Amino acid sequence: MIPRMQTPSFESAPADPPPGDGRPLDRARSARIARAFLPQHPLGNRHDYFYTLFKLRSDPLYPGVLAALRGSRAPLLDLGCGLGLLAHALRSDGQTMAYRGVDIDAAKIARARRCAAATGLADATFETADLADGMPPHRGSVAILDVLQYLSHAAQRELLTTASAMLTADARLVIRTGLGDDSRRGRTTRITDRLANLIGWMQERPKCYPTADGLRETLEAAGLRTTFTPLYGNTPFNNWLIVAARAG
Ligand SMILES: C[S@@+](CC[C@H](N)C(=O)[O-])C[C@H]1O[C@@H](n2cnc3c(N)ncnc32)[C@H](O)[C@@H]1O
């Protein structure tokens, strides 16, 4: 059974708005978004389409992130954007802020561009970049979804501090990450990430899973208030949604 409501376990101060109810997107909306990833070329394969359809229908990530960003017009930088699924989810939610996605995987960025162009996605750009080498200049909101574990501890801290400094008054920093702990969920998350690398879906290998205390300390030191919410849905993973905004 899918949990209806997941209460935040801890927070430093409430960050508005609430981060979703732990359910994935409904089937019809998932299908509409995933259609953008149908192969445009007759020889293309359907892997991206089935992957995105499965992810949208099973993962509570997108409702959580959409709820966290709703109400802000700040431009969004999506770090480690993959195929750019968030851009499609935002537009389907009526959120029209400028979107810029960056990812180390040049092949994914090429597919993200092609799908965005094929569906006429407005005001969305995609670039190849390695976050370990630094971040593109930006002012506004920042999304970091399922990416932190691919960076070293030092690179994570630097990324989070730099991203925090980018936030404008109405902007939000939205992070989804598995947290490093010895729970069964923690172990399942680590094994699945490793398998994704071994089968070639993820070019990168996981390096370091952040802890809740470490994340909170870094974000609060950067002047942000934070809310941590478990985002398990009906998945076996130790996923959390962290929403941060400027304090005061
Ligand atoms: C699990 S996927 C998440 C994709 C997307 N954020 C989403 O939620 O659908 C992780 C992404 O992080 C990217 N990534 C890993 N290490 C990176 C790095 N050093 N710089 C930029 N992107 C990176 C991978 O290429 C991959 O697309």
PDB file of C-alpha atoms and ligand atoms in Angstrom:
ATOM      1  CA  MET A   1       0.000   0.000   0.000  1.00  0.00           C
ATOM      2  CA  ILE A   2       1.283   3.471  -0.852  1.00  0.00           C
ATOM      3  CA  PRO A   3       1.607   5.711   2.204  1.00  0.00           C
ATOM      4  CA  ARG A   4      -0.835   8.627   1.922  1.00  0.00           C
ATOM      5  CA  MET A   5       1.123  11.110   3.982  1.00  0.00           C
ATOM      6  CA  GLN A   6       4.704  11.094   5.170  1.00  0.00           C
ATOM      7  CA  THR A   7       5.271  13.375   8.094  1.00  0.00           C
ATOM      8  CA  PRO A   8       8.610  15.190   8.202  1.00  0.00           C
ATOM      9  CA  SER A   9      10.801  13.523  10.800  1.00  0.00           C
ATOM     10  CA  PHE A  10      12.870  16.555  11.596  1.00  0.00           C
ATOM     11  CA  GLU A  11      13.291  20.093  10.493  1.00  0.00           C
ATOM     12  CA  SER A  12      15.132  23.229  11.490  1.00  0.00           C
ATOM     13  CA  ALA A  13      12.186  25.447  10.515  1.00  0.00           C
ATOM     14  CA  PRO A  14       9.312  24.875   8.122  1.00  0.00           C
ATOM     15  CA  ALA A  15      10.151  25.632   4.494  1.00  0.00           C
ATOM     16  CA  ASP A  16       7.095  26.437   2.350  1.00  0.00           C
ATOM     17  CA  PRO A  17       5.339  24.857   0.598  1.00  0.00           C
ATOM     18  CA  PRO A  18       4.800  21.244   1.832  1.00  0.00           C
ATOM     19  CA  PRO A  19       6.810  18.677  -0.162  1.00  0.00           C
ATOM     20  CA  GLY A  20       4.100  16.333  -1.492  1.00  0.00           C
ATOM     21  CA  ASP A  21       2.224  13.381  -0.064  1.00  0.00           C
ATOM     22  CA  GLY A  22       4.496  10.481  -0.963  1.00  0.00           C
ATOM     23  CA  ARG A  23       2.518   9.321  -4.013  1.00  0.00           C
ATOM     24  CA  PRO A  24       3.885   9.126  -7.554  1.00  0.00           C
ATOM     25  CA  LEU A  25       2.202  11.015 -10.389  1.00  0.00           C
ATOM     26  CA  ASP A  26      -1.046   9.448 -11.579  1.00  0.00           C
ATOM     27  CA  ARG A  27      -0.939   7.023 -14.508  1.00  0.00           C
ATOM     28  CA  ALA A  28      -2.492   9.330 -17.107  1.00  0.00           C
ATOM     29  CA  ARG A  29      -0.146  12.207 -16.359  1.00  0.00           C
ATOM     30  CA  SER A  30       2.862   9.877 -16.258  1.00  0.00           C
ATOM     31  CA  ALA A  31       1.918   8.534 -19.693  1.00  0.00           C
ATOM     32  CA  ARG A  32       1.549  12.057 -21.122  1.00  0.00           C
ATOM     33  CA  ILE A  33       4.993  13.086 -19.875  1.00  0.00           C
ATOM     34  CA  ALA A  34       6.704   9.835 -20.888  1.00  0.00           C
ATOM     35  CA  ARG A  35       5.409  10.209 -24.446  1.00  0.00           C
ATOM     36  CA  ALA A  36       8.069  12.901 -24.916  1.00  0.00           C
ATOM     37  CA  PHE A  37      10.637  10.115 -24.660  1.00  0.00           C
ATOM     38  CA  LEU A  38       9.237   7.887 -27.366  1.00  0.00           C
ATOM     39  CA  PRO A  39      11.967   7.451 -30.003  1.00  0.00           C
ATOM     40  CA  GLN A  40      11.642  10.065 -32.742  1.00  0.00           C
ATOM     41  CA  HIS A  41      13.899   8.089 -35.032  1.00  0.00           C
ATOM     42  CA  PRO A  42      12.487   4.879 -36.559  1.00  0.00           C
ATOM     43  CA  LEU A  43      15.631   2.988 -35.476  1.00  0.00           C
ATOM     44  CA  GLY A  44      15.582   4.407 -31.951  1.00  0.00           C
ATOM     45  CA  ASN A  45      14.935   2.075 -29.031  1.00  0.00           C
ATOM     46  CA  ARG A  46      12.183   2.445 -26.479  1.00  0.00           C
ATOM     47  CA  HIS A  47      14.371   2.180 -23.384  1.00  0.00           C
ATOM     48  CA  ASP A  48      14.068   5.843 -22.341  1.00  0.00           C
ATOM     49  CA  TYR A  49      10.302   5.747 -22.807  1.00  0.00           C
ATOM     50  CA  PHE A  50       9.774   2.682 -20.620  1.00  0.00           C
ATOM     51  CA  TYR A  51      12.310   3.900 -18.053  1.00  0.00           C
ATOM     52  CA  THR A  52      10.607   7.290 -17.692  1.00  0.00           C
ATOM     53  CA  LEU A  53       7.131   5.759 -17.648  1.00  0.00           C
ATOM     54  CA  PHE A  54       8.130   3.334 -14.890  1.00  0.00           C
ATOM     55  CA  LYS A  55       9.915   6.036 -12.906  1.00  0.00           C
ATOM     56  CA  LEU A  56       7.044   8.523 -13.126  1.00  0.00           C
ATOM     57  CA  ARG A  57       4.458   5.915 -12.124  1.00  0.00           C
ATOM     58  CA  SER A  58       6.407   4.424  -9.234  1.00  0.00           C
ATOM     59  CA  ASP A  59       8.582   7.150  -7.725  1.00  0.00           C
ATOM     60  CA  PRO A  60       7.116   9.892  -5.488  1.00  0.00           C
ATOM     61  CA  LEU A  61      10.027  12.155  -6.484  1.00  0.00           C
ATOM     62  CA  TYR A  62       8.243  14.434  -8.951  1.00  0.00           C
ATOM     63  CA  PRO A  63       5.114  15.337  -6.955  1.00  0.00           C
ATOM     64  CA  GLY A  64       7.433  16.144  -4.044  1.00  0.00           C
ATOM     65  CA  VAL A  65       9.704  18.363  -6.126  1.00  0.00           C
ATOM     66  CA  LEU A  66       6.809  20.031  -7.968  1.00  0.00           C
ATOM     67  CA  ALA A  67       5.145  20.880  -4.659  1.00  0.00           C
ATOM     68  CA  ALA A  68       8.400  22.265  -3.307  1.00  0.00           C
ATOM     69  CA  LEU A  69       8.900  24.581  -6.318  1.00  0.00           C
ATOM     70  CA  ARG A  70       5.262  25.624  -6.803  1.00  0.00           C
ATOM     71  CA  GLY A  71       4.696  29.330  -6.244  1.00  0.00           C
ATOM     72  CA  SER A  72       8.262  30.369  -7.085  1.00  0.00           C
ATOM     73  CA  ARG A  73       9.047  32.025 -10.427  1.00  0.00           C
ATOM     74  CA  ALA A  74      12.814  31.846  -9.878  1.00  0.00           C
ATOM     75  CA  PRO A  75      14.811  30.259 -12.736  1.00  0.00           C
ATOM     76  CA  LEU A  76      15.788  26.669 -11.975  1.00  0.00           C
ATOM     77  CA  LEU A  77      19.206  25.046 -12.360  1.00  0.00           C
ATOM     78  CA  ASP A  78      18.870  21.233 -12.381  1.00  0.00           C
ATOM     79  CA  LEU A  79      22.230  19.688 -11.434  1.00  0.00           C
ATOM     80  CA  GLY A  80      22.691  16.151 -12.768  1.00  0.00           C
ATOM     81  CA  CYS A  81      19.490  16.496 -14.821  1.00  0.00           C
ATOM     82  CA  GLY A  82      19.799  13.193 -16.701  1.00  0.00           C
ATOM     83  CA  LEU A  83      17.161  13.098 -19.456  1.00  0.00           C
ATOM     84  CA  GLY A  84      15.566  16.314 -18.203  1.00  0.00           C
ATOM     85  CA  LEU A  85      12.457  14.606 -16.887  1.00  0.00           C
ATOM     86  CA  LEU A  86      11.993  17.361 -14.304  1.00  0.00           C
ATOM     87  CA  ALA A  87      11.613  19.973 -17.071  1.00  0.00           C
ATOM     88  CA  HIS A  88       8.744  17.983 -18.602  1.00  0.00           C
ATOM     89  CA  ALA A  89       7.127  17.434 -15.195  1.00  0.00           C
ATOM     90  CA  LEU A  90       7.341  21.162 -14.423  1.00  0.00           C
ATOM     91  CA  ARG A  91       5.658  22.171 -17.666  1.00  0.00           C
ATOM     92  CA  SER A  92       2.934  19.566 -17.187  1.00  0.00           C
ATOM     93  CA  ASP A  93       2.346  21.145 -13.770  1.00  0.00           C
ATOM     94  CA  GLY A  94       1.992  24.629 -15.305  1.00  0.00           C
ATOM     95  CA  GLN A  95       5.311  25.811 -13.852  1.00  0.00           C
ATOM     96  CA  THR A  96       6.939  28.028 -16.472  1.00  0.00           C
ATOM     97  CA  MET A  97      10.138  29.239 -14.809  1.00  0.00           C
ATOM     98  CA  ALA A  98      13.290  29.150 -16.980  1.00  0.00           C
ATOM     99  CA  TYR A  99      14.923  25.714 -16.739  1.00  0.00           C
ATOM    100  CA  ARG A 100      18.591  24.846 -17.269  1.00  0.00           C
ATOM    101  CA  GLY A 101      19.784  21.259 -16.892  1.00  0.00           C
ATOM    102  CA  VAL A 102      23.410  20.108 -16.685  1.00  0.00           C
ATOM    103  CA  ASP A 103      24.806  16.580 -16.567  1.00  0.00           C
ATOM    104  CA  ILE A 104      28.157  14.878 -16.997  1.00  0.00           C
ATOM    105  CA  ASP A 105      26.683  12.305 -19.403  1.00  0.00           C
ATOM    106  CA  ALA A 106      26.890  13.818 -22.896  1.00  0.00           C
ATOM    107  CA  ALA A 107      24.709  11.084 -24.417  1.00  0.00           C
ATOM    108  CA  LYS A 108      21.888  11.774 -21.934  1.00  0.00           C
ATOM    109  CA  ILE A 109      22.164  15.513 -22.586  1.00  0.00           C
ATOM    110  CA  ALA A 110      21.867  14.890 -26.332  1.00  0.00           C
ATOM    111  CA  ARG A 111      18.707  12.814 -25.744  1.00  0.00           C
ATOM    112  CA  ALA A 112      17.342  15.408 -23.306  1.00  0.00           C
ATOM    113  CA  ARG A 113      17.801  18.124 -25.961  1.00  0.00           C
ATOM    114  CA  ARG A 114      16.201  16.013 -28.665  1.00  0.00           C
ATOM    115  CA  CYS A 115      13.134  15.173 -26.542  1.00  0.00           C
ATOM    116  CA  ALA A 116      12.736  18.781 -25.387  1.00  0.00           C
ATOM    117  CA  ALA A 117      12.902  19.994 -28.996  1.00  0.00           C
ATOM    118  CA  ALA A 118      10.552  17.296 -30.265  1.00  0.00           C
ATOM    119  CA  THR A 119       7.895  18.265 -27.728  1.00  0.00           C
ATOM    120  CA  GLY A 120       8.428  22.034 -28.012  1.00  0.00           C
ATOM    121  CA  LEU A 121       9.434  22.376 -24.354  1.00  0.00           C
ATOM    122  CA  ALA A 122       9.643  26.137 -23.760  1.00  0.00           C
ATOM    123  CA  ASP A 123      12.571  27.915 -22.086  1.00  0.00           C
ATOM    124  CA  ALA A 124      14.549  24.741 -21.307  1.00  0.00           C
ATOM    125  CA  THR A 125      18.258  24.302 -22.090  1.00  0.00           C
ATOM    126  CA  PHE A 126      20.666  21.421 -21.484  1.00  0.00           C
ATOM    127  CA  GLU A 127      24.457  21.363 -21.209  1.00  0.00           C
ATOM    128  CA  THR A 128      27.171  18.832 -20.479  1.00  0.00           C
ATOM    129  CA  ALA A 129      29.158  19.650 -17.315  1.00  0.00           C
ATOM    130  CA  ASP A 130      31.032  17.801 -14.577  1.00  0.00           C
ATOM    131  CA  LEU A 131      29.866  19.087 -11.193  1.00  0.00           C
ATOM    132  CA  ALA A 132      33.169  17.994  -9.651  1.00  0.00           C
ATOM    133  CA  ASP A 133      34.785  20.775 -11.730  1.00  0.00           C
ATOM    134  CA  GLY A 134      32.415  23.460 -10.450  1.00  0.00           C
ATOM    135  CA  MET A 135      28.998  24.837 -11.314  1.00  0.00           C
ATOM    136  CA  PRO A 136      27.697  27.158 -14.012  1.00  0.00           C
ATOM    137  CA  PRO A 137      26.829  30.680 -12.800  1.00  0.00           C
ATOM    138  CA  HIS A 138      23.196  30.964 -11.671  1.00  0.00           C
ATOM    139  CA  ARG A 139      20.754  32.975  -9.540  1.00  0.00           C
ATOM    140  CA  GLY A 140      17.482  31.325  -8.543  1.00  0.00           C
ATOM    141  CA  SER A 141      16.367  27.848  -7.464  1.00  0.00           C
ATOM    142  CA  VAL A 142      18.519  24.718  -7.643  1.00  0.00           C
ATOM    143  CA  ALA A 143      17.486  21.052  -7.907  1.00  0.00           C
ATOM    144  CA  ILE A 144      19.892  18.222  -7.017  1.00  0.00           C
ATOM    145  CA  LEU A 145      17.970  14.983  -7.508  1.00  0.00           C
ATOM    146  CA  ASP A 146      19.679  11.632  -6.884  1.00  0.00           C
ATOM    147  CA  VAL A 147      23.113  13.067  -7.673  1.00  0.00           C
ATOM    148  CA  LEU A 148      24.956  13.800  -4.419  1.00  0.00           C
ATOM    149  CA  GLN A 149      26.125  10.206  -3.943  1.00  0.00           C
ATOM    150  CA  TYR A 150      28.196  10.433  -7.142  1.00  0.00           C
ATOM    151  CA  LEU A 151      30.390  13.146  -5.612  1.00  0.00           C
ATOM    152  CA  SER A 152      33.038  12.900  -2.904  1.00  0.00           C
ATOM    153  CA  HIS A 153      32.253  14.271   0.552  1.00  0.00           C
ATOM    154  CA  ALA A 154      34.344  17.390  -0.120  1.00  0.00           C
ATOM    155  CA  ALA A 155      32.724  17.954  -3.526  1.00  0.00           C
ATOM    156  CA  GLN A 156      29.254  17.566  -1.977  1.00  0.00           C
ATOM    157  CA  ARG A 157      29.994  20.233   0.629  1.00  0.00           C
ATOM    158  CA  GLU A 158      31.353  22.603  -1.979  1.00  0.00           C
ATOM    159  CA  LEU A 159      28.393  22.007  -4.289  1.00  0.00           C
ATOM    160  CA  LEU A 160      25.862  22.596  -1.509  1.00  0.00           C
ATOM    161  CA  THR A 161      27.578  25.757  -0.304  1.00  0.00           C
ATOM    162  CA  THR A 162      27.766  27.153  -3.837  1.00  0.00           C
ATOM    163  CA  ALA A 163      24.142  26.176  -4.573  1.00  0.00           C
ATOM    164  CA  SER A 164      22.989  27.806  -1.321  1.00  0.00           C
ATOM    165  CA  ALA A 165      24.638  31.087  -2.326  1.00  0.00           C
ATOM    166  CA  MET A 166      22.704  31.021  -5.622  1.00  0.00           C
ATOM    167  CA  LEU A 167      19.281  31.146  -3.949  1.00  0.00           C
ATOM    168  CA  THR A 168      17.326  34.365  -4.352  1.00  0.00           C
ATOM    169  CA  ALA A 169      14.647  35.429  -1.861  1.00  0.00           C
ATOM    170  CA  ASP A 170      11.783  33.378  -3.374  1.00  0.00           C
ATOM    171  CA  ALA A 171      14.004  30.527  -4.588  1.00  0.00           C
ATOM    172  CA  ARG A 172      14.363  27.006  -3.227  1.00  0.00           C
ATOM    173  CA  LEU A 173      17.043  24.396  -3.036  1.00  0.00           C
ATOM    174  CA  VAL A 174      15.434  20.997  -3.590  1.00  0.00           C
ATOM    175  CA  ILE A 175      17.494  17.890  -2.949  1.00  0.00           C
ATOM    176  CA  ARG A 176      16.491  14.257  -3.215  1.00  0.00           C
ATOM    177  CA  THR A 177      19.058  11.842  -1.913  1.00  0.00           C
ATOM    178  CA  GLY A 178      19.546   8.496  -0.267  1.00  0.00           C
ATOM    179  CA  LEU A 179      20.960   9.044   3.200  1.00  0.00           C
ATOM    180  CA  GLY A 180      23.968   7.104   4.448  1.00  0.00           C
ATOM    181  CA  ASP A 181      22.912   4.804   7.288  1.00  0.00           C
ATOM    182  CA  ASP A 182      22.904   1.089   8.113  1.00  0.00           C
ATOM    183  CA  SER A 183      19.184   0.548   7.605  1.00  0.00           C
ATOM    184  CA  ARG A 184      17.864  -2.065   5.182  1.00  0.00           C
ATOM    185  CA  ARG A 185      16.678   0.800   2.975  1.00  0.00           C
ATOM    186  CA  GLY A 186      20.181   2.275   3.063  1.00  0.00           C
ATOM    187  CA  ARG A 187      21.712  -1.029   1.939  1.00  0.00           C
ATOM    188  CA  THR A 188      19.124  -1.482  -0.848  1.00  0.00           C
ATOM    189  CA  THR A 189      19.862   2.036  -2.107  1.00  0.00           C
ATOM    190  CA  ARG A 190      23.605   1.393  -2.229  1.00  0.00           C
ATOM    191  CA  ILE A 191      23.255  -1.977  -3.990  1.00  0.00           C
ATOM    192  CA  THR A 192      20.816  -0.593  -6.583  1.00  0.00           C
ATOM    193  CA  ASP A 193      23.058   2.386  -7.381  1.00  0.00           C
ATOM    194  CA  ARG A 194      26.013   0.026  -7.810  1.00  0.00           C
ATOM    195  CA  LEU A 195      23.992  -2.246 -10.114  1.00  0.00           C
ATOM    196  CA  ALA A 196      22.875   0.744 -12.209  1.00  0.00           C
ATOM    197  CA  ASN A 197      26.552   1.467 -12.799  1.00  0.00           C
ATOM    198  CA  LEU A 198      27.445  -2.158 -13.545  1.00  0.00           C
ATOM    199  CA  ILE A 199      24.705  -2.570 -16.166  1.00  0.00           C
ATOM    200  CA  GLY A 200      25.767   0.694 -17.803  1.00  0.00           C
ATOM    201  CA  TRP A 201      22.690   2.834 -17.078  1.00  0.00           C
ATOM    202  CA  MET A 202      24.798   5.090 -14.855  1.00  0.00           C
ATOM    203  CA  GLN A 203      28.251   6.004 -16.110  1.00  0.00           C
ATOM    204  CA  GLU A 204      29.269   7.128 -12.629  1.00  0.00           C
ATOM    205  CA  ARG A 205      29.860   4.969  -9.542  1.00  0.00           C
ATOM    206  CA  PRO A 206      28.461   6.123  -6.193  1.00  0.00           C
ATOM    207  CA  LYS A 207      31.223   7.604  -4.015  1.00  0.00           C
ATOM    208  CA  CYS A 208      29.677   8.811  -0.763  1.00  0.00           C
ATOM    209  CA  TYR A 209      26.160   8.892   0.711  1.00  0.00           C
ATOM    210  CA  PRO A 210      25.469  12.072   2.693  1.00  0.00           C
ATOM    211  CA  THR A 211      24.135  11.909   6.247  1.00  0.00           C
ATOM    212  CA  ALA A 212      21.173  13.920   7.501  1.00  0.00           C
ATOM    213  CA  ASP A 213      23.304  15.668  10.125  1.00  0.00           C
ATOM    214  CA  GLY A 214      26.020  16.549   7.616  1.00  0.00           C
ATOM    215  CA  LEU A 215      23.540  17.992   5.124  1.00  0.00           C
ATOM    216  CA  ARG A 216      21.696  20.002   7.740  1.00  0.00           C
ATOM    217  CA  GLU A 217      24.920  21.401   9.149  1.00  0.00           C
ATOM    218  CA  THR A 218      26.175  22.500   5.707  1.00  0.00           C
ATOM    219  CA  LEU A 219      22.859  24.071   4.661  1.00  0.00           C
ATOM    220  CA  GLU A 220      22.251  25.857   7.947  1.00  0.00           C
ATOM    221  CA  ALA A 221      25.817  27.177   7.966  1.00  0.00           C
ATOM    222  CA  ALA A 222      24.966  28.697   4.565  1.00  0.00           C
ATOM    223  CA  GLY A 223      22.005  30.549   6.112  1.00  0.00           C
ATOM    224  CA  LEU A 224      19.199  28.249   4.956  1.00  0.00           C
ATOM    225  CA  ARG A 225      16.255  26.744   6.827  1.00  0.00           C
ATOM    226  CA  THR A 226      15.605  23.133   5.935  1.00  0.00           C
ATOM    227  CA  THR A 227      12.881  20.521   5.963  1.00  0.00           C
ATOM    228  CA  PHE A 228      13.698  16.800   5.667  1.00  0.00           C
ATOM    229  CA  THR A 229      10.882  14.469   4.577  1.00  0.00           C
ATOM    230  CA  PRO A 230      11.140  10.736   3.877  1.00  0.00           C
ATOM    231  CA  LEU A 231      10.185  10.086   0.276  1.00  0.00           C
ATOM    232  CA  TYR A 232       9.849   6.307   0.309  1.00  0.00           C
ATOM    233  CA  GLY A 233       6.495   5.916  -1.449  1.00  0.00           C
ATOM    234  CA  ASN A 234       6.266   2.202  -2.176  1.00  0.00           C
ATOM    235  CA  THR A 235       9.942   1.949  -3.127  1.00  0.00           C
ATOM    236  CA  PRO A 236      12.516   0.017  -1.054  1.00  0.00           C
ATOM    237  CA  PHE A 237      14.968   2.964  -1.067  1.00  0.00           C
ATOM    238  CA  ASN A 238      16.162   5.260   1.713  1.00  0.00           C
ATOM    239  CA  ASN A 239      15.198   8.391  -0.201  1.00  0.00           C
ATOM    240  CA  TRP A 240      14.613  11.769   1.437  1.00  0.00           C
ATOM    241  CA  LEU A 241      13.457  15.094   0.106  1.00  0.00           C
ATOM    242  CA  ILE A 242      15.224  18.111   1.522  1.00  0.00           C
ATOM    243  CA  VAL A 243      13.779  21.544   0.807  1.00  0.00           C
ATOM    244  CA  ALA A 244      15.784  24.591   1.820  1.00  0.00           C
ATOM    245  CA  ALA A 245      15.232  28.314   1.479  1.00  0.00           C
ATOM    246  CA  ARG A 246      16.824  31.493   2.768  1.00  0.00           C
ATOM    247  CA  ALA A 247      16.160  31.928   6.469  1.00  0.00           C
ATOM    248  CA  GLY A 248      14.342  35.117   7.451  1.00  0.00           C
TER     249      GLY A 248
HETATM  250  C1  LIG B   1      20.214   8.869 -10.815  1.00  0.00           C
HETATM  251  S1  LIG B   1      20.482  10.012 -12.090  1.00  0.00           S
HETATM  252  C2  LIG B   1      19.303  11.287 -11.704  1.00  0.00           C
HETATM  253  C3  LIG B   1      18.892  12.080 -12.909  1.00  0.00           C
HETATM  254  C4  LIG B   1      17.866  13.180 -12.643  1.00  0.00           C
HETATM  255  N1  LIG B   1      18.355  14.127 -11.646  1.00  0.00           N
HETATM  256  C5  LIG B   1      16.546  12.594 -12.235  1.00  0.00           C
HETATM  257  O1  LIG B   1      16.180  12.718 -11.071  1.00  0.00           O
HETATM  258  O2  LIG B   1      15.863  11.996 -13.082  1.00  0.00           O
HETATM  259  C6  LIG B   1      22.001  10.803 -11.604  1.00  0.00           C
HETATM  260  C7  LIG B   1      22.532  11.733 -12.657  1.00  0.00           C
HETATM  261  O3  LIG B   1      23.679  12.409 -12.112  1.00  0.00           O
HETATM  262  C8  LIG B   1      24.603  12.558 -13.167  1.00  0.00           C
HETATM  263  N2  LIG B   1      25.944  12.780 -12.594  1.00  0.00           N
HETATM  264  C9  LIG B   1      26.678  11.923 -11.841  1.00  0.00           C
HETATM  265  N3  LIG B   1      27.865  12.484 -11.524  1.00  0.00           N
HETATM  266  C10 LIG B   1      27.876  13.724 -12.079  1.00  0.00           C
HETATM  267  C11 LIG B   1      28.832  14.776 -12.126  1.00  0.00           C
HETATM  268  N4  LIG B   1      30.037  14.661 -11.545  1.00  0.00           N
HETATM  269  N5  LIG B   1      28.503  15.922 -12.794  1.00  0.00           N
HETATM  270  C12 LIG B   1      27.299  16.032 -13.417  1.00  0.00           C
HETATM  271  N6  LIG B   1      26.357  15.066 -13.414  1.00  0.00           N
HETATM  272  C13 LIG B   1      26.634  13.922 -12.749  1.00  0.00           C
HETATM  273  C14 LIG B   1      24.498  11.257 -13.932  1.00  0.00           C
HETATM  274  O4  LIG B   1      25.032  11.317 -15.245  1.00  0.00           O
HETATM  275  C15 LIG B   1      22.987  11.009 -13.917  1.00  0.00           C
HETATM  276  O5  LIG B   1      22.333  11.527 -15.040  1.00  0.00           O
END
